[in-house]
């Protein structure tokens, strides 16, 4: 271990970006390893809410007939996080995966999060917490991906976008920038916001949707094989993208494991998934990773976030050996700019 690595302690992840070695401050954020939480807001699902309109018809019918059975089951398998959003940020999470929804007959300006059922916490409440957290951590940058937009019409999209721009204001990094930490600190940018709907395309402050590599499998070995195949055959995109470690249940799995939950399924596989994380590396090469998302990110004293953050040490090793890091810093950055 080098002197620089010894001085770089990731045991406390709350302000890890501000503590990165100087050599990494000019690296685009899409070339760093960044820990993220899959379905960030599922820690606050409302067990008494109805099933989303986008869910399969059979599930909606059963929800109408036996809600006392269906809703607890959806909640048990839909909950993928256990920490509130500010605690996730404190633990080092810098990518938030937010699935937006609007309830029928609700106020046009009230938006929720959803994963099978709606959340108790509103979008306004959660993102206001993020804005407050950023005020306390001026050198941290949070990447936020908004998607799904269940039940959101065009007029409501406009209202949501106005809220986002007013809330984060000058902290929003426009999509024409190459966001390095040094550039973000100079300009006062702290939020990189992806809006995965055409309603956001005309706003320079909103980035388009990014690739999310999702295996859609319950077997962790299959998830790892899927991610390895994506690395080898497709390769990393030019800018931000996400590799999802999250497992996914199907009806057959749930029926065969009635006494289990998403948490028990995930924790049983966590060791295998984290072993795979240790072997990864950030950077611009085809098989490098950027954002790595997981479920239940706070388990084992934030081991997941510490492992992902520590992957950035590999860029320091490349630099000390005269390998690709220099190219990361100096080559072709302008080609990454979005139209």
Protein backbone atom coordinates (compact mmCIF):
# COMPACT_ATOMS: atom_id res chain seq x y z
CA UNK A 1 0.00 0.00 0.00
CA UNK A 2 1.40 3.43 -0.98
CA UNK A 3 1.63 6.47 1.31
CA UNK A 4 -1.25 8.05 -0.62
CA UNK A 5 -3.44 4.99 -0.06
CA UNK A 6 -2.62 4.96 3.65
CA UNK A 7 -3.67 8.62 3.93
CA UNK A 8 -6.88 7.96 2.02
CA UNK A 9 -9.14 6.36 4.63
CA UNK A 10 -12.58 5.29 3.36
CA UNK A 11 -13.82 3.92 6.66
CA UNK A 12 -15.88 7.12 7.01
CA UNK A 13 -17.70 7.72 3.74
CA UNK A 14 -19.78 10.82 4.54
CA UNK A 15 -17.51 13.24 2.65
CA UNK A 16 -15.53 10.84 0.53
CA UNK A 17 -15.53 12.96 -2.62
CA UNK A 18 -13.89 15.91 -0.87
CA UNK A 19 -11.27 13.51 0.51
CA UNK A 20 -10.21 11.98 -2.82
CA UNK A 21 -6.53 12.36 -3.72
CA UNK A 22 -5.72 15.40 -5.90
CA UNK A 23 -4.91 13.14 -8.86
CA UNK A 24 -8.59 12.17 -9.14
CA UNK A 25 -10.15 15.64 -8.96
CA UNK A 26 -9.84 16.18 -12.74
CA UNK A 27 -11.28 12.76 -13.63
CA UNK A 28 -14.82 12.94 -15.09
CA UNK A 29 -17.32 11.51 -12.62
CA UNK A 30 -18.36 8.94 -15.20
CA UNK A 31 -14.84 7.51 -14.99
CA UNK A 32 -14.92 7.11 -11.19
CA UNK A 33 -16.46 4.25 -9.21
CA UNK A 34 -19.58 5.61 -7.51
CA UNK A 35 -21.83 3.70 -5.08
CA UNK A 36 -25.58 3.91 -5.67
CA UNK A 37 -28.76 2.61 -4.11
CA UNK A 38 -31.23 0.70 -6.25
CA UNK A 39 -34.83 1.91 -5.76
CA UNK A 40 -33.58 4.40 -3.20
CA UNK A 41 -36.93 5.29 -1.62
CA UNK A 42 -38.40 1.86 -0.99
CA UNK A 43 -37.62 2.08 2.73
CA UNK A 44 -40.87 4.04 3.10
CA UNK A 45 -43.43 2.11 1.04
CA UNK A 46 -47.02 2.53 2.22
CA UNK A 47 -48.44 -0.89 3.01
CA UNK A 48 -51.95 0.60 2.97
CA UNK A 49 -51.69 2.10 -0.53
CA UNK A 50 -53.17 0.51 -3.61
CA UNK A 51 -51.06 -1.37 -6.14
CA UNK A 52 -49.82 0.82 -9.00
CA UNK A 53 -51.84 1.01 -12.19
CA UNK A 54 -48.77 -0.14 -14.13
CA UNK A 55 -48.70 -3.49 -12.29
CA UNK A 56 -50.06 -6.66 -13.97
CA UNK A 57 -53.86 -6.82 -14.13
CA UNK A 58 -54.05 -10.00 -12.06
CA UNK A 59 -52.18 -8.25 -9.23
CA UNK A 60 -54.52 -5.25 -9.38
CA UNK A 61 -57.57 -7.52 -9.32
CA UNK A 62 -56.25 -9.44 -6.32
CA UNK A 63 -55.41 -6.16 -4.62
CA UNK A 64 -59.05 -5.17 -4.96
CA UNK A 65 -60.29 -8.52 -3.61
CA UNK A 66 -57.77 -9.32 -0.85
CA UNK A 67 -55.71 -6.18 -0.17
CA UNK A 68 -54.86 -7.44 3.32
CA UNK A 69 -52.81 -10.20 1.67
CA UNK A 70 -51.51 -8.56 -1.49
CA UNK A 71 -50.23 -5.26 -0.07
CA UNK A 72 -48.08 -6.73 2.70
CA UNK A 73 -46.63 -9.17 0.18
CA UNK A 74 -45.82 -6.41 -2.33
CA UNK A 75 -44.30 -4.36 0.47
CA UNK A 76 -42.14 -7.29 1.64
CA UNK A 77 -40.75 -7.93 -1.82
CA UNK A 78 -40.73 -4.32 -2.98
CA UNK A 79 -38.64 -2.97 -0.11
CA UNK A 80 -35.02 -2.85 -1.24
CA UNK A 81 -33.54 -0.30 1.18
CA UNK A 82 -33.54 0.14 4.95
CA UNK A 83 -31.90 3.55 5.39
CA UNK A 84 -33.57 6.94 5.01
CA UNK A 85 -32.22 9.05 2.16
CA UNK A 86 -30.04 11.35 4.28
CA UNK A 87 -28.46 8.34 6.01
CA UNK A 88 -27.77 6.75 2.63
CA UNK A 89 -25.91 9.93 1.68
CA UNK A 90 -24.05 9.87 5.00
CA UNK A 91 -23.01 6.28 4.26
CA UNK A 92 -21.39 7.34 0.96
CA UNK A 93 -24.16 6.73 -1.57
CA UNK A 94 -23.85 9.26 -4.42
CA UNK A 95 -26.33 7.85 -6.94
CA UNK A 96 -30.04 7.91 -6.14
CA UNK A 97 -32.44 5.77 -8.19
CA UNK A 98 -35.83 7.47 -7.87
CA UNK A 99 -38.98 5.98 -9.46
CA UNK A 100 -41.67 8.69 -9.61
CA UNK A 101 -45.44 8.19 -9.49
CA UNK A 102 -48.62 10.27 -9.25
CA UNK A 103 -51.77 9.00 -7.59
CA UNK A 104 -55.12 9.18 -9.36
CA UNK A 105 -57.30 12.05 -8.09
CA UNK A 106 -54.43 13.47 -6.03
CA UNK A 107 -53.11 17.03 -6.19
CA UNK A 108 -51.35 17.80 -9.45
CA UNK A 109 -48.30 18.91 -7.50
CA UNK A 110 -48.00 15.93 -5.15
CA UNK A 111 -45.65 13.23 -6.38
CA UNK A 112 -44.59 10.03 -4.69
CA UNK A 113 -42.07 7.28 -5.22
CA UNK A 114 -43.21 3.78 -6.08
CA UNK A 115 -42.17 0.16 -6.37
CA UNK A 116 -45.30 -1.92 -6.77
CA UNK A 117 -47.07 0.35 -4.26
CA UNK A 118 -46.65 4.02 -3.42
CA UNK A 119 -44.31 5.55 -0.85
CA UNK A 120 -45.33 7.40 2.30
CA UNK A 121 -42.74 10.14 1.72
CA UNK A 122 -43.39 12.58 -1.11
CA UNK A 123 -40.90 13.68 -3.76
CA UNK A 124 -40.91 17.19 -2.32
CA UNK A 125 -40.06 15.94 1.18
CA UNK A 126 -37.29 13.59 0.07
CA UNK A 127 -35.56 15.93 -2.35
CA UNK A 128 -35.80 18.80 0.11
CA UNK A 129 -33.89 16.53 2.51
CA UNK A 130 -31.26 15.99 -0.21
CA UNK A 131 -30.99 19.75 -0.79
CA UNK A 132 -30.54 20.32 2.94
CA UNK A 133 -27.88 17.60 3.12
CA UNK A 134 -25.97 19.22 0.25
CA UNK A 135 -25.92 22.51 2.11
CA UNK A 136 -24.05 20.74 4.90
CA UNK A 137 -21.62 18.98 2.52
CA UNK A 138 -20.56 21.60 0.01
CA UNK A 139 -17.97 19.48 -1.82
CA UNK A 140 -20.12 16.39 -2.37
CA UNK A 141 -21.89 15.79 -5.69
CA UNK A 142 -25.03 13.65 -5.91
CA UNK A 143 -26.20 12.01 -9.12
CA UNK A 144 -29.98 11.61 -9.24
CA UNK A 145 -31.86 9.51 -11.80
CA UNK A 146 -35.61 10.12 -12.07
CA UNK A 147 -37.58 7.52 -14.02
CA UNK A 148 -40.83 5.52 -14.37
CA UNK A 149 -43.22 8.51 -13.90
CA UNK A 150 -46.22 6.24 -13.32
CA UNK A 151 -49.45 8.20 -13.84
CA UNK A 152 -47.66 11.48 -14.64
CA UNK A 153 -49.13 13.51 -17.52
CA UNK A 154 -47.40 16.25 -19.54
CA UNK A 155 -48.72 19.11 -17.41
CA UNK A 156 -47.56 17.33 -14.25
CA UNK A 157 -44.14 16.75 -15.82
CA UNK A 158 -43.82 20.49 -16.27
CA UNK A 159 -44.76 21.14 -12.65
CA UNK A 160 -42.30 18.53 -11.41
CA UNK A 161 -39.49 19.95 -13.56
CA UNK A 162 -40.21 23.48 -12.29
CA UNK A 163 -39.99 22.18 -8.72
CA UNK A 164 -36.66 20.45 -9.39
CA UNK A 165 -35.11 23.51 -11.02
CA UNK A 166 -36.31 25.83 -8.27
CA UNK A 167 -35.15 23.48 -5.51
CA UNK A 168 -31.62 22.83 -6.74
CA UNK A 169 -31.24 26.01 -8.83
CA UNK A 170 -27.56 26.83 -9.46
CA UNK A 171 -26.45 23.52 -7.95
CA UNK A 172 -27.65 21.75 -11.12
CA UNK A 173 -24.82 20.74 -13.44
CA UNK A 174 -25.97 21.23 -17.07
CA UNK A 175 -25.68 18.38 -19.53
CA UNK A 176 -23.17 20.35 -21.65
CA UNK A 177 -20.51 20.04 -18.91
CA UNK A 178 -17.83 17.43 -18.38
CA UNK A 179 -18.34 17.03 -14.63
CA UNK A 180 -15.12 16.57 -12.72
CA UNK A 181 -15.02 17.28 -9.01
CA UNK A 182 -12.73 20.26 -9.54
CA UNK A 183 -15.07 21.71 -12.19
CA UNK A 184 -18.12 21.15 -10.01
CA UNK A 185 -16.48 22.84 -7.02
CA UNK A 186 -15.45 25.82 -9.16
CA UNK A 187 -18.95 26.28 -10.60
CA UNK A 188 -20.88 25.37 -7.42
CA UNK A 189 -22.51 22.32 -9.01
CA UNK A 190 -23.66 19.59 -6.61
CA UNK A 191 -26.45 17.81 -8.49
CA UNK A 192 -26.36 15.90 -11.76
CA UNK A 193 -30.00 15.18 -12.55
CA UNK A 194 -31.20 12.66 -15.12
CA UNK A 195 -34.84 12.91 -16.24
CA UNK A 196 -35.78 9.79 -18.18
CA UNK A 197 -38.67 11.25 -20.14
CA UNK A 198 -38.91 13.37 -23.26
CA UNK A 199 -40.46 16.15 -21.14
CA UNK A 200 -36.97 16.91 -19.83
CA UNK A 201 -35.21 17.08 -23.19
CA UNK A 202 -35.59 20.84 -23.63
CA UNK A 203 -33.95 21.70 -20.31
CA UNK A 204 -30.17 22.10 -20.27
CA UNK A 205 -30.14 21.34 -16.53
CA UNK A 206 -31.63 17.86 -17.06
CA UNK A 207 -29.58 14.97 -18.40
CA UNK A 208 -31.23 12.20 -20.47
CA UNK A 209 -31.79 8.71 -19.07
CA UNK A 210 -28.69 6.57 -18.62
CA UNK A 211 -28.12 2.88 -19.24
CA UNK A 212 -28.90 0.62 -16.29
CA UNK A 213 -27.55 -2.92 -16.63
CA UNK A 214 -30.25 -5.03 -14.97
CA UNK A 215 -30.17 -8.83 -15.11
CA UNK A 216 -33.77 -9.34 -13.90
CA UNK A 217 -32.75 -12.57 -12.14
CA UNK A 218 -32.98 -13.99 -8.61
CA UNK A 219 -29.78 -16.04 -8.81
CA UNK A 220 -26.69 -13.93 -7.92
CA UNK A 221 -24.46 -16.11 -10.10
CA UNK A 222 -26.67 -15.33 -13.10
CA UNK A 223 -26.59 -11.62 -12.22
CA UNK A 224 -22.79 -11.68 -12.16
CA UNK A 225 -22.64 -13.63 -15.45
CA UNK A 226 -24.98 -11.07 -17.03
CA UNK A 227 -22.83 -8.13 -15.92
CA UNK A 228 -19.65 -9.82 -17.12
CA UNK A 229 -21.27 -10.48 -20.49
CA UNK A 230 -22.33 -6.82 -20.78
CA UNK A 231 -18.79 -5.71 -20.02
CA UNK A 232 -17.25 -8.01 -22.61
CA UNK A 233 -19.78 -7.72 -25.43
CA UNK A 234 -21.28 -4.24 -25.11
CA UNK A 235 -18.77 -2.39 -23.01
CA UNK A 236 -19.29 0.74 -20.97
CA UNK A 237 -21.12 3.70 -22.58
CA UNK A 238 -19.32 7.00 -23.10
CA UNK A 239 -20.81 8.75 -20.07
CA UNK A 240 -22.73 7.78 -16.92
CA UNK A 241 -24.13 4.27 -16.63
CA UNK A 242 -25.17 1.90 -13.87
CA UNK A 243 -24.34 -1.73 -13.15
CA UNK A 244 -27.11 -3.17 -11.01
CA UNK A 245 -26.22 -5.79 -8.40
CA UNK A 246 -29.89 -6.03 -7.43
CA UNK A 247 -31.66 -9.39 -7.49
CA UNK A 248 -35.20 -9.68 -8.86
CA UNK A 249 -37.89 -12.07 -7.70
CA UNK A 250 -40.64 -13.49 -9.92
CA UNK A 251 -43.98 -15.09 -8.99
CA UNK A 252 -42.49 -18.57 -9.01
CA UNK A 253 -39.70 -17.54 -6.64
CA UNK A 254 -42.12 -15.82 -4.24
CA UNK A 255 -44.47 -18.83 -4.17
CA UNK A 256 -41.54 -21.15 -3.44
CA UNK A 257 -40.18 -18.87 -0.68
CA UNK A 258 -43.27 -17.62 1.12
CA UNK A 259 -41.41 -17.10 4.39
CA UNK A 260 -38.70 -14.95 2.81
CA UNK A 261 -38.43 -11.36 1.61
CA UNK A 262 -36.33 -9.24 -0.71
CA UNK A 263 -34.01 -8.54 2.22
CA UNK A 264 -33.43 -12.16 3.14
CA UNK A 265 -32.87 -13.07 -0.53
CA UNK A 266 -30.38 -10.20 -0.96
CA UNK A 267 -28.42 -10.73 2.24
CA UNK A 268 -27.93 -14.40 1.46
CA UNK A 269 -26.19 -13.40 -1.78
CA UNK A 270 -24.35 -10.33 -0.48
CA UNK A 271 -20.98 -11.97 0.09
CA UNK A 272 -20.82 -13.32 -3.45
CA UNK A 273 -21.87 -9.99 -4.95
CA UNK A 274 -19.33 -8.01 -2.90
CA UNK A 275 -16.56 -10.40 -3.90
CA UNK A 276 -17.38 -9.53 -7.50
CA UNK A 277 -17.29 -5.80 -6.71
CA UNK A 278 -13.74 -6.12 -5.36
CA UNK A 279 -12.57 -7.34 -8.78
CA UNK A 280 -13.97 -4.37 -10.71
CA UNK A 281 -12.22 -1.17 -11.75
CA UNK A 282 -13.26 2.33 -12.83
CA UNK A 283 -11.92 4.14 -15.87
CA UNK A 284 -12.56 4.55 -19.58
CA UNK A 285 -11.67 1.09 -20.80
CA UNK A 286 -14.41 -1.09 -22.25
CA UNK A 287 -14.78 -3.34 -19.21
CA UNK A 288 -14.61 -0.58 -16.59
CA UNK A 289 -17.59 0.32 -14.41
CA UNK A 290 -18.98 3.63 -13.19
CA UNK A 291 -22.02 3.63 -10.88
CA UNK A 292 -22.60 0.35 -9.05
CA UNK A 293 -26.04 0.02 -7.46
CA UNK A 294 -27.09 -2.38 -4.73
CA UNK A 295 -29.99 -3.13 -2.41
CA UNK A 296 -29.79 -2.67 1.38
CA UNK A 297 -26.68 -0.55 1.07
CA UNK A 298 -26.25 0.03 4.81
CA UNK A 299 -25.64 -3.56 5.89
CA UNK A 300 -22.32 -4.69 7.38
CA UNK A 301 -21.31 -1.15 8.40
CA UNK A 302 -21.55 0.23 4.87
CA UNK A 303 -19.23 -2.43 3.45
CA UNK A 304 -20.72 -2.01 -0.03
CA UNK A 305 -20.05 1.74 -0.25
CA UNK A 306 -16.54 1.36 1.16
CA UNK A 307 -15.68 -1.30 -1.41
CA UNK A 308 -16.96 0.74 -4.35
CA UNK A 309 -15.22 3.94 -3.23
CA UNK A 310 -11.97 2.02 -2.68
CA UNK A 311 -12.01 0.88 -6.34
CA UNK A 312 -10.84 4.39 -7.24
CA UNK A 313 -7.45 3.51 -5.75
CA UNK A 314 -6.87 1.47 -8.88
CA UNK A 315 -6.76 4.71 -10.86
CA UNK A 316 -3.92 5.90 -8.61
CA UNK A 317 -2.03 2.68 -9.26
CA UNK A 318 -2.47 3.17 -13.01
CA UNK A 319 -1.11 6.70 -12.70
CA UNK A 320 1.92 5.63 -10.66
CA UNK A 321 2.76 3.02 -13.32
CA UNK A 322 2.31 5.47 -16.19
CA UNK A 323 -0.76 3.66 -17.51
CA UNK A 324 -4.24 4.84 -18.63
CA UNK A 325 -5.06 7.43 -15.95
CA UNK A 326 -3.22 10.16 -17.85
CA UNK A 327 -5.54 9.52 -20.78
CA UNK A 328 -8.54 9.75 -18.50
CA UNK A 329 -7.42 13.22 -17.47
CA UNK A 330 -6.38 14.67 -20.82
CA UNK A 331 -7.77 12.80 -23.80
CA UNK A 332 -11.01 13.41 -25.64
CA UNK A 333 -13.04 15.03 -22.89
CA UNK A 334 -14.83 17.34 -25.30
CA UNK A 335 -16.08 14.34 -27.26
CA UNK A 336 -18.17 13.42 -24.20
CA UNK A 337 -20.25 16.60 -24.31
CA UNK A 338 -23.90 16.04 -25.08
CA UNK A 339 -25.78 17.93 -27.77
